[in-house]
PDB file of C-alpha atoms in Angstrom:
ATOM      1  CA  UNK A   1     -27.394  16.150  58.904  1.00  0.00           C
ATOM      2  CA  UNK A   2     -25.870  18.149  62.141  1.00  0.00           C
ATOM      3  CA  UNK A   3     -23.444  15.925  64.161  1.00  0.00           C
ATOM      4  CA  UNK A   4     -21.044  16.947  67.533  1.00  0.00           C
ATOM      5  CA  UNK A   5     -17.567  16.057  66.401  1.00  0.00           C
ATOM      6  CA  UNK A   6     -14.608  15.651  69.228  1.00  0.00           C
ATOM      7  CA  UNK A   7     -12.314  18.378  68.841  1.00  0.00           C
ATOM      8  CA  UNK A   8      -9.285  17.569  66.959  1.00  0.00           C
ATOM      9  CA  UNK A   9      -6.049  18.046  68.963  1.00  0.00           C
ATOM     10  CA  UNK A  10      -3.739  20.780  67.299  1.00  0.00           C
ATOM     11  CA  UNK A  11       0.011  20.958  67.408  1.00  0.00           C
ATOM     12  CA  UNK A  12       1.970  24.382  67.555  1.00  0.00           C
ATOM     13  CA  UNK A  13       5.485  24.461  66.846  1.00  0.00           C
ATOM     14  CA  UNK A  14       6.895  27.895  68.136  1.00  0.00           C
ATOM     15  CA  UNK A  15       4.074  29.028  68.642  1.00  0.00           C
ATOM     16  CA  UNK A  16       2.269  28.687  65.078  1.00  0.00           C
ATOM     17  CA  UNK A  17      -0.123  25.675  64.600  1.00  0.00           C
ATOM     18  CA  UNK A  18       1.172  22.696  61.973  1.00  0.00           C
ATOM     19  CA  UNK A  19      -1.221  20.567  59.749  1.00  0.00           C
ATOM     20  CA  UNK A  20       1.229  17.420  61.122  1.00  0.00           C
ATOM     21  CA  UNK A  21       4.350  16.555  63.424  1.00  0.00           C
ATOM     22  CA  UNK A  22       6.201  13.601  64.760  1.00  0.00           C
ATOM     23  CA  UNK A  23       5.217  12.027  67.645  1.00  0.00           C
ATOM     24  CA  UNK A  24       9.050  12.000  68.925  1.00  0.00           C
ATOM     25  CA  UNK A  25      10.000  15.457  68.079  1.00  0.00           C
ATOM     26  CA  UNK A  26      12.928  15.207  64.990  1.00  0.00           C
ATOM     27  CA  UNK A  27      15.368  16.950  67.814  1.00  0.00           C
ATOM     28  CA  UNK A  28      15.499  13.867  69.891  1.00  0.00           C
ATOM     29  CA  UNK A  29      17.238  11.842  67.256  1.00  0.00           C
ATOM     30  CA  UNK A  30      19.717  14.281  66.463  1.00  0.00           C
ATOM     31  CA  UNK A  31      20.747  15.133  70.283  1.00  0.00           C
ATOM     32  CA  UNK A  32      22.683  13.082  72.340  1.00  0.00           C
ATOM     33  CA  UNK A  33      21.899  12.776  75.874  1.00  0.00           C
ATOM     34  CA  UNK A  34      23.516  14.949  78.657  1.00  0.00           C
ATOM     35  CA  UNK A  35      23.448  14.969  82.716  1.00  0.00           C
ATOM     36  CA  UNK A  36      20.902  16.873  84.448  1.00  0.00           C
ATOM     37  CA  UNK A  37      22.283  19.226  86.820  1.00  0.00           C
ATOM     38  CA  UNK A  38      21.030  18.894  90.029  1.00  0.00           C
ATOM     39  CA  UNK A  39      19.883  21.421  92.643  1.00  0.00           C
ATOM     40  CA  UNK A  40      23.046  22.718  94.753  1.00  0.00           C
ATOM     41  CA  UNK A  41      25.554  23.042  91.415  1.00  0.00           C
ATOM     42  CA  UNK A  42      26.311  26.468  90.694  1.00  0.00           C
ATOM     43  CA  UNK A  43      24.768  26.794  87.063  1.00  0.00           C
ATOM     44  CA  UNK A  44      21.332  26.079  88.545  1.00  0.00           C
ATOM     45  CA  UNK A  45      21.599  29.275  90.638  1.00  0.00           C
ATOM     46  CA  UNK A  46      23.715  31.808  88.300  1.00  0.00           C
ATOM     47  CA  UNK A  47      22.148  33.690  86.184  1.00  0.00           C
ATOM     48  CA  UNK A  48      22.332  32.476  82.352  1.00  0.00           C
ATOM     49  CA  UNK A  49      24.573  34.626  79.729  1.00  0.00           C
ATOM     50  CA  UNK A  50      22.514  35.666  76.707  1.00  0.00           C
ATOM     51  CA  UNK A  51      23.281  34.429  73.292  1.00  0.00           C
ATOM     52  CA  UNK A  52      24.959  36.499  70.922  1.00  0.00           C
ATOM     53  CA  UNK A  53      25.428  34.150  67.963  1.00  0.00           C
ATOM     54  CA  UNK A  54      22.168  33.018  65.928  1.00  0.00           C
ATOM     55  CA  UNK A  55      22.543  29.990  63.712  1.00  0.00           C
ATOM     56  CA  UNK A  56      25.408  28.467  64.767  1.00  0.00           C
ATOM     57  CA  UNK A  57      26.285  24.397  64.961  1.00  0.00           C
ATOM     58  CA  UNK A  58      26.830  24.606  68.178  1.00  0.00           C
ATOM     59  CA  UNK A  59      23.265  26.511  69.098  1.00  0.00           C
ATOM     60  CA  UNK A  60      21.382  24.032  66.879  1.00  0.00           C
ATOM     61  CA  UNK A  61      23.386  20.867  68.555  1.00  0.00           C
ATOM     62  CA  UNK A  62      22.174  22.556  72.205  1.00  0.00           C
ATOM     63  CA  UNK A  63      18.792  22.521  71.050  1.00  0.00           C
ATOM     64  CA  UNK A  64      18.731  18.938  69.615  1.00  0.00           C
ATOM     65  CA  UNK A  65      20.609  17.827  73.220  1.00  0.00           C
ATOM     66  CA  UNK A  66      18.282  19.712  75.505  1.00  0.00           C
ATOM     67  CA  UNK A  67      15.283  17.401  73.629  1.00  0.00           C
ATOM     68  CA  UNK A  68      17.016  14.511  73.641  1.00  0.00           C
ATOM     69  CA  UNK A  69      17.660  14.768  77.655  1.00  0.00           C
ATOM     70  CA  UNK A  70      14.258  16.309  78.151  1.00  0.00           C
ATOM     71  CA  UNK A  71      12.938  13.176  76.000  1.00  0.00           C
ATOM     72  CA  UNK A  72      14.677  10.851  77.973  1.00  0.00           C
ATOM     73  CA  UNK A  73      14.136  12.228  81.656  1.00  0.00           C
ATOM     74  CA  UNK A  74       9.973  11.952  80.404  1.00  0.00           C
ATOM     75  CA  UNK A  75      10.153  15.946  81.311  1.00  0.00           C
ATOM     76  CA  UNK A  76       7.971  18.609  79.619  1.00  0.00           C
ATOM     77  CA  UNK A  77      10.517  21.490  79.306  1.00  0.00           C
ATOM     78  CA  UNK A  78      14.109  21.592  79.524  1.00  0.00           C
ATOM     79  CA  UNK A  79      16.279  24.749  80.485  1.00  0.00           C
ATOM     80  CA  UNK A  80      20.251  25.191  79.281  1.00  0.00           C
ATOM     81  CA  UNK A  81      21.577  25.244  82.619  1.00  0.00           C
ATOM     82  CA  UNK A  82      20.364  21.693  83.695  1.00  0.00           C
ATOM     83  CA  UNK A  83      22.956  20.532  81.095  1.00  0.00           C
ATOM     84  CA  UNK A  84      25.406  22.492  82.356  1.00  0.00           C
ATOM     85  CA  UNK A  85      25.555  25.031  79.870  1.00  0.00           C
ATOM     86  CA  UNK A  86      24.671  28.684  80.815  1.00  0.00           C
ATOM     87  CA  UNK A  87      23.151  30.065  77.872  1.00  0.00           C
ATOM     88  CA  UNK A  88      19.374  31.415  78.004  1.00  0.00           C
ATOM     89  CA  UNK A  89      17.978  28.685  76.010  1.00  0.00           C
ATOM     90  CA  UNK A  90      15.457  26.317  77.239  1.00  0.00           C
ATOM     91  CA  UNK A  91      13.062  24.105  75.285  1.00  0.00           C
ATOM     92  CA  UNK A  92       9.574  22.580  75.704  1.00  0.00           C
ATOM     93  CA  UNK A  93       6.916  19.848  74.763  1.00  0.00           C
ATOM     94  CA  UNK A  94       3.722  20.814  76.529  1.00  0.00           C
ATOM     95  CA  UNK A  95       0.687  19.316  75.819  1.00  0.00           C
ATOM     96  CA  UNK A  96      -2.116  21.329  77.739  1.00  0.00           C
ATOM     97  CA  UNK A  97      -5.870  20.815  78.994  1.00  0.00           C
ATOM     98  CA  UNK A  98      -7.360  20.960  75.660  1.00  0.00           C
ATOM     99  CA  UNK A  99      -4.679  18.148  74.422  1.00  0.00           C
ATOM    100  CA  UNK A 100      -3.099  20.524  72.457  1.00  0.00           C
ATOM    101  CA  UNK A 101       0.965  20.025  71.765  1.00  0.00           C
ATOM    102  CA  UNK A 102       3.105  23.091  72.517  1.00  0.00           C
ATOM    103  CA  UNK A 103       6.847  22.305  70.970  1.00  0.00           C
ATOM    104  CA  UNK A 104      10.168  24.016  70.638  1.00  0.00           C
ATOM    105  CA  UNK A 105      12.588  26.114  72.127  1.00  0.00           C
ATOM    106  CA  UNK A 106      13.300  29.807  72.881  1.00  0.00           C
ATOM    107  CA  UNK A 107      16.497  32.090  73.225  1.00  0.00           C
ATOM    108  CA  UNK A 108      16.719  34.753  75.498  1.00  0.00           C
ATOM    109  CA  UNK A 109      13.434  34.934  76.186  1.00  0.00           C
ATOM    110  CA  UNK A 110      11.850  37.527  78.102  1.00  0.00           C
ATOM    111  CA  UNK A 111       9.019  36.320  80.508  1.00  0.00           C
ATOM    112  CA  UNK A 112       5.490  38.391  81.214  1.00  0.00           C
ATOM    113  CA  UNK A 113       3.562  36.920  84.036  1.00  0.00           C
ATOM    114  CA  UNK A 114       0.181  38.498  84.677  1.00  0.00           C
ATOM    115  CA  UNK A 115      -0.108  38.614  88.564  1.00  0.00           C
ATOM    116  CA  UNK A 116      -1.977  41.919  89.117  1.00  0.00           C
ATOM    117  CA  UNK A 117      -5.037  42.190  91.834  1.00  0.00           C
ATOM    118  CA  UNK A 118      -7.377  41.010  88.964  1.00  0.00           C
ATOM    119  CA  UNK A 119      -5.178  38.209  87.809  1.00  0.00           C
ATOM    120  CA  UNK A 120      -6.124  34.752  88.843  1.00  0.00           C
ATOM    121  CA  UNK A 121      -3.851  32.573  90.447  1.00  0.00           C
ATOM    122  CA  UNK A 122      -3.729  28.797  90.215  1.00  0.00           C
ATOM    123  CA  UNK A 123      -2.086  26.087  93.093  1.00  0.00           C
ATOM    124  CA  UNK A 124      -0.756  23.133  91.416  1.00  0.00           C
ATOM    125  CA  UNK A 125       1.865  20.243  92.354  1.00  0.00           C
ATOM    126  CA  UNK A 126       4.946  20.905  90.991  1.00  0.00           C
ATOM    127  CA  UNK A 127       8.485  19.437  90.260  1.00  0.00           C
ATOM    128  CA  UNK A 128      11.835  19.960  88.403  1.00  0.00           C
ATOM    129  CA  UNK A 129      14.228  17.309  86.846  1.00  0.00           C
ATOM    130  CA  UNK A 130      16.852  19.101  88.515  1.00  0.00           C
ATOM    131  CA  UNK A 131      15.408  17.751  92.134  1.00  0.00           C
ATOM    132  CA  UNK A 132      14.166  14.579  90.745  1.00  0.00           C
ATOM    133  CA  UNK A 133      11.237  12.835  92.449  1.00  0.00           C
ATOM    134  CA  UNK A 134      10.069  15.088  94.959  1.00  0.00           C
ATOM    135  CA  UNK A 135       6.690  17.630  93.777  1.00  0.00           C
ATOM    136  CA  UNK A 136       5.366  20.252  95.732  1.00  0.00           C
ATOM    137  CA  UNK A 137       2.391  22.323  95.449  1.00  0.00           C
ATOM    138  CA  UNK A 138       2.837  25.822  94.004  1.00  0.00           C
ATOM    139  CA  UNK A 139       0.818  29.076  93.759  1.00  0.00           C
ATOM    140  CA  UNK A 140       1.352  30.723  90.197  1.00  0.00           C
ATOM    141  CA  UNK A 141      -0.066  33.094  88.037  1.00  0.00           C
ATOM    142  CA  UNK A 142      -1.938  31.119  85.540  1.00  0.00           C
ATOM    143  CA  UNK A 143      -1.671  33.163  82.281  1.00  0.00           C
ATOM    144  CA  UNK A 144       2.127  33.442  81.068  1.00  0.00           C
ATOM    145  CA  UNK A 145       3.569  35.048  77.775  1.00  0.00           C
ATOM    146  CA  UNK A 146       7.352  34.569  76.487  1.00  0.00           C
ATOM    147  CA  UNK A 147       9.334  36.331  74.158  1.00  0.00           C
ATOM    148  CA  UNK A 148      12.427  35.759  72.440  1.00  0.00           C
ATOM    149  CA  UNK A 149      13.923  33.889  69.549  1.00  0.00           C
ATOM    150  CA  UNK A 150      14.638  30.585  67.728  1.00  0.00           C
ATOM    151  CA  UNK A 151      17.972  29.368  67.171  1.00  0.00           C
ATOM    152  CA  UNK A 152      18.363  31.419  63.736  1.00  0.00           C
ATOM    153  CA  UNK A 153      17.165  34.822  65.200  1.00  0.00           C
ATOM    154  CA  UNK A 154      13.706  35.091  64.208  1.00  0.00           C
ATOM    155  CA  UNK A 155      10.825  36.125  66.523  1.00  0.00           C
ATOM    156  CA  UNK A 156       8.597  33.843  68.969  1.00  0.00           C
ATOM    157  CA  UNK A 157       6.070  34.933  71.253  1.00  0.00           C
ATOM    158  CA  UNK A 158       4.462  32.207  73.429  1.00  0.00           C
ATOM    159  CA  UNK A 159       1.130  32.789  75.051  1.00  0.00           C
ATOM    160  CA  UNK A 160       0.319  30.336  77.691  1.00  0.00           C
ATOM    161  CA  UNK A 161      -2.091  29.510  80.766  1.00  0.00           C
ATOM    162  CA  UNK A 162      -2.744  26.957  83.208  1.00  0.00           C
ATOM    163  CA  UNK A 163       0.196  23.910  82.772  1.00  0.00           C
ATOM    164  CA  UNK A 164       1.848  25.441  79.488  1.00  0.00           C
ATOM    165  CA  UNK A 165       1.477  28.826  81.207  1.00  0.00           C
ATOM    166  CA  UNK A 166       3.111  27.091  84.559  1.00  0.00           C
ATOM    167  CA  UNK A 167       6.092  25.289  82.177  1.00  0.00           C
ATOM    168  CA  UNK A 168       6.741  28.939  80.343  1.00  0.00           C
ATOM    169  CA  UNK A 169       7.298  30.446  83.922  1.00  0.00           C
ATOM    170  CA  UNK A 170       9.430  27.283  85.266  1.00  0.00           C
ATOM    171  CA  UNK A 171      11.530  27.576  82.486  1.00  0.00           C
ATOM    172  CA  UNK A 172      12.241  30.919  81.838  1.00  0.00           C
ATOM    173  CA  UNK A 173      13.033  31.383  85.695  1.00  0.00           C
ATOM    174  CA  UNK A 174      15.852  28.796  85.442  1.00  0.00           C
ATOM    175  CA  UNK A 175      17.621  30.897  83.374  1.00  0.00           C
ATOM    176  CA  UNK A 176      17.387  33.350  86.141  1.00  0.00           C
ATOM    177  CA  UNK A 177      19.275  31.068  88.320  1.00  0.00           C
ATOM    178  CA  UNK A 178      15.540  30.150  89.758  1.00  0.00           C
ATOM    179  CA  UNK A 179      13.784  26.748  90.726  1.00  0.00           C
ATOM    180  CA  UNK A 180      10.616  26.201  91.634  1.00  0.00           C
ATOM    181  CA  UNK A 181      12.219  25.137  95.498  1.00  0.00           C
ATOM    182  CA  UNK A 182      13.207  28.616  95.914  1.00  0.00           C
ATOM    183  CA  UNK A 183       9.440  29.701  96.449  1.00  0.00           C
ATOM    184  CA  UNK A 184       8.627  27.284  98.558  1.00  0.00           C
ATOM    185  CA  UNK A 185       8.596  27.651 102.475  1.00  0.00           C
ATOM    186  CA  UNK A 186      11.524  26.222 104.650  1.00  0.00           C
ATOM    187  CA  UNK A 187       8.835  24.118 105.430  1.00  0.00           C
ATOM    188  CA  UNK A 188       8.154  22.754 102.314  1.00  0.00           C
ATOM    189  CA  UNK A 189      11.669  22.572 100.863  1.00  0.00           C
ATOM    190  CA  UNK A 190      13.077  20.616 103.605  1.00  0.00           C
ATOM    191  CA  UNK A 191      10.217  18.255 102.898  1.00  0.00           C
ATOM    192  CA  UNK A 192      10.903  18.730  98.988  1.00  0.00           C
ATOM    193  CA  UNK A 193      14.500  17.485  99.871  1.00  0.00           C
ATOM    194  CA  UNK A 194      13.574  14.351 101.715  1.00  0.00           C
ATOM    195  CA  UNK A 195      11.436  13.183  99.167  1.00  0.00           C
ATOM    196  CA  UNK A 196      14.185  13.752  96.069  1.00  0.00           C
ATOM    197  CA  UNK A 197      16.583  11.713  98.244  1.00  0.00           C
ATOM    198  CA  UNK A 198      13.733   9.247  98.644  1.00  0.00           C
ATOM    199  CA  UNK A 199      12.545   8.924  95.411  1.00  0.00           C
ATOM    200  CA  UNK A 200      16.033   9.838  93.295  1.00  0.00           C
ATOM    201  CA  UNK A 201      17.457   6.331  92.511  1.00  0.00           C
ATOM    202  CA  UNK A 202      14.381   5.082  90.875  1.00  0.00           C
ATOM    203  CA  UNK A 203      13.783   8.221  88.754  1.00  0.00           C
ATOM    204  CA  UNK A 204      17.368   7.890  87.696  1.00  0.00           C
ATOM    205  CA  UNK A 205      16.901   3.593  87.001  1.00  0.00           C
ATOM    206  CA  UNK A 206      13.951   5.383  84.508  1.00  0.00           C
ATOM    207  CA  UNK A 207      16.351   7.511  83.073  1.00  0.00           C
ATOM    208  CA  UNK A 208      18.428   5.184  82.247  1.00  0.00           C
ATOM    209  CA  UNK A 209      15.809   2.591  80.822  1.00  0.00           C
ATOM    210  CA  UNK A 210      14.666   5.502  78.538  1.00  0.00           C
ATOM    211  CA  UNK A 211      18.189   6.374  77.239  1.00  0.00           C
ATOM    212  CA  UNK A 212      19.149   2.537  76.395  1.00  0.00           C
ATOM    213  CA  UNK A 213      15.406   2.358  74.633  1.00  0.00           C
ATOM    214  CA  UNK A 214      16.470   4.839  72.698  1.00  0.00           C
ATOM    215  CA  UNK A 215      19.856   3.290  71.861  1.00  0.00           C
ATOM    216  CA  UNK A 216      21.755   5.424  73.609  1.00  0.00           C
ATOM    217  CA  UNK A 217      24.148   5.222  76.183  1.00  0.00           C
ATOM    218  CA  UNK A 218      23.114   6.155  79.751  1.00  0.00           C
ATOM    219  CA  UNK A 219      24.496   9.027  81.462  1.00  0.00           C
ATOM    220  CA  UNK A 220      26.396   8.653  84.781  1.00  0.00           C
ATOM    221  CA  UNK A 221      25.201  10.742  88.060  1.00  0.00           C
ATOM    222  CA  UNK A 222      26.994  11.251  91.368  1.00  0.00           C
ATOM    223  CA  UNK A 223      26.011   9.058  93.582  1.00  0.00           C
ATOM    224  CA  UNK A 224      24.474  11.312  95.961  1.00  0.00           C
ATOM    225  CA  UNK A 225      22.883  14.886  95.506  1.00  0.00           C
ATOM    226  CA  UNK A 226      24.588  18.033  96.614  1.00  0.00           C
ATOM    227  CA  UNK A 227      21.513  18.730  98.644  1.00  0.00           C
TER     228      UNK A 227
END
């Protein structure tokens, strides 16, 4: 008998598929939630150090806080600097157009975009937590690969396109002290502006719902953005 099956969804952590994984990724419950930075403070537009130390407390507790935050800002990636910290670390829960899940995080990773003559290029609407609210659209090279580490030292190559290649880019750039704003046109950052100061007060009443779901106490933001 010959049946047509749906596709089964498959999860990669770091890159290599896994027969099963969490629906909350274990990180969340061991973080504990931090401020997202906002766009006009400094560490959003300094370069990131690199890490020198593999394995280290305090590199595993920056992992489990960047998914904790990431988890409760509803976000799909997460770099080091919107916490404040400026370390090349960023991490990531992706799921992509075939429903795949794409989790985990990467140090000092080194980003390959493929935007050659013969490379295709993709538009799509795109935001940051870091200017919370407002999306733009966005022309990007839609095939992406990432290199670098996990928090003990050993290798991880990423290969995305489309959304997960778009999130590989968006992250890695942060730790180049670059947001998705700073391609846009005056144009369309001035507009990108308006609508974060629009829209920011209920994205951070979200926030906050999500953190005391999770039993957690809510951060506190400034009242207004620096932009």
């Amino acid at each position: 008998m010959f049946t047509i099956g749906r596709r089964r969804p498959v999860t990669y952590v770091l890159g290599q598929p896994v027969k099963s994984f969490p629906e909350i990724a274990p990180e969340v419950e061991r973080g504990t939630i931090l401020r997202i930075t906002e766009i006009g403070e400094p560490v959003l537009h300094t370069p990131a150090r690199e890490v020198t130390a593999f394995g280290t407390p305090e590199l595993a507790q920056l992992v489990d806080d960047l998914f904790t935050t990431m988890f409760v800002a509803e976000g799909v990636g997460l770099a080091a600097p919107q916490v404040g910290v400026d370390l090349r670390v960023f991490v990531y829960d992706v799921e992509d157009e075939e429903e795949d899940r794409h989790v985990g995080h990467v140090v000092n990773p080194v980003l390959e975009v493929f935007d050659g003559p013969e490379d295709e290029v993709e538009v799509s609407d795109e935001g940051c937590l870091s200017i919370p609210g407002a999306y733009a659209p966005l022309a990007r090279p839609v095939k992406a690969v990432v290199r670098g580490f996990d928090q003990h030292g050993n290798p991880v190559e990423l290969v995305g396109e489309h959304f997960l290649g778009r999130a590989l880019q968006h992250e890695a750039q942060h730790l180049d002290g670059t947001l998705y704003f700073d391609h846009l046109t005056p144009e369309a950052q001035e507009a990108v502006i308006a609508e974060m100061h629009e829209e920011r007060a209920g994205v951070l009443e979200e926030r906050r719902a999500m953190s005391e779901a999770l039993g957690e106490k809510p951060v506190e933001y400034p009242a207004e953005p620096l932009r």
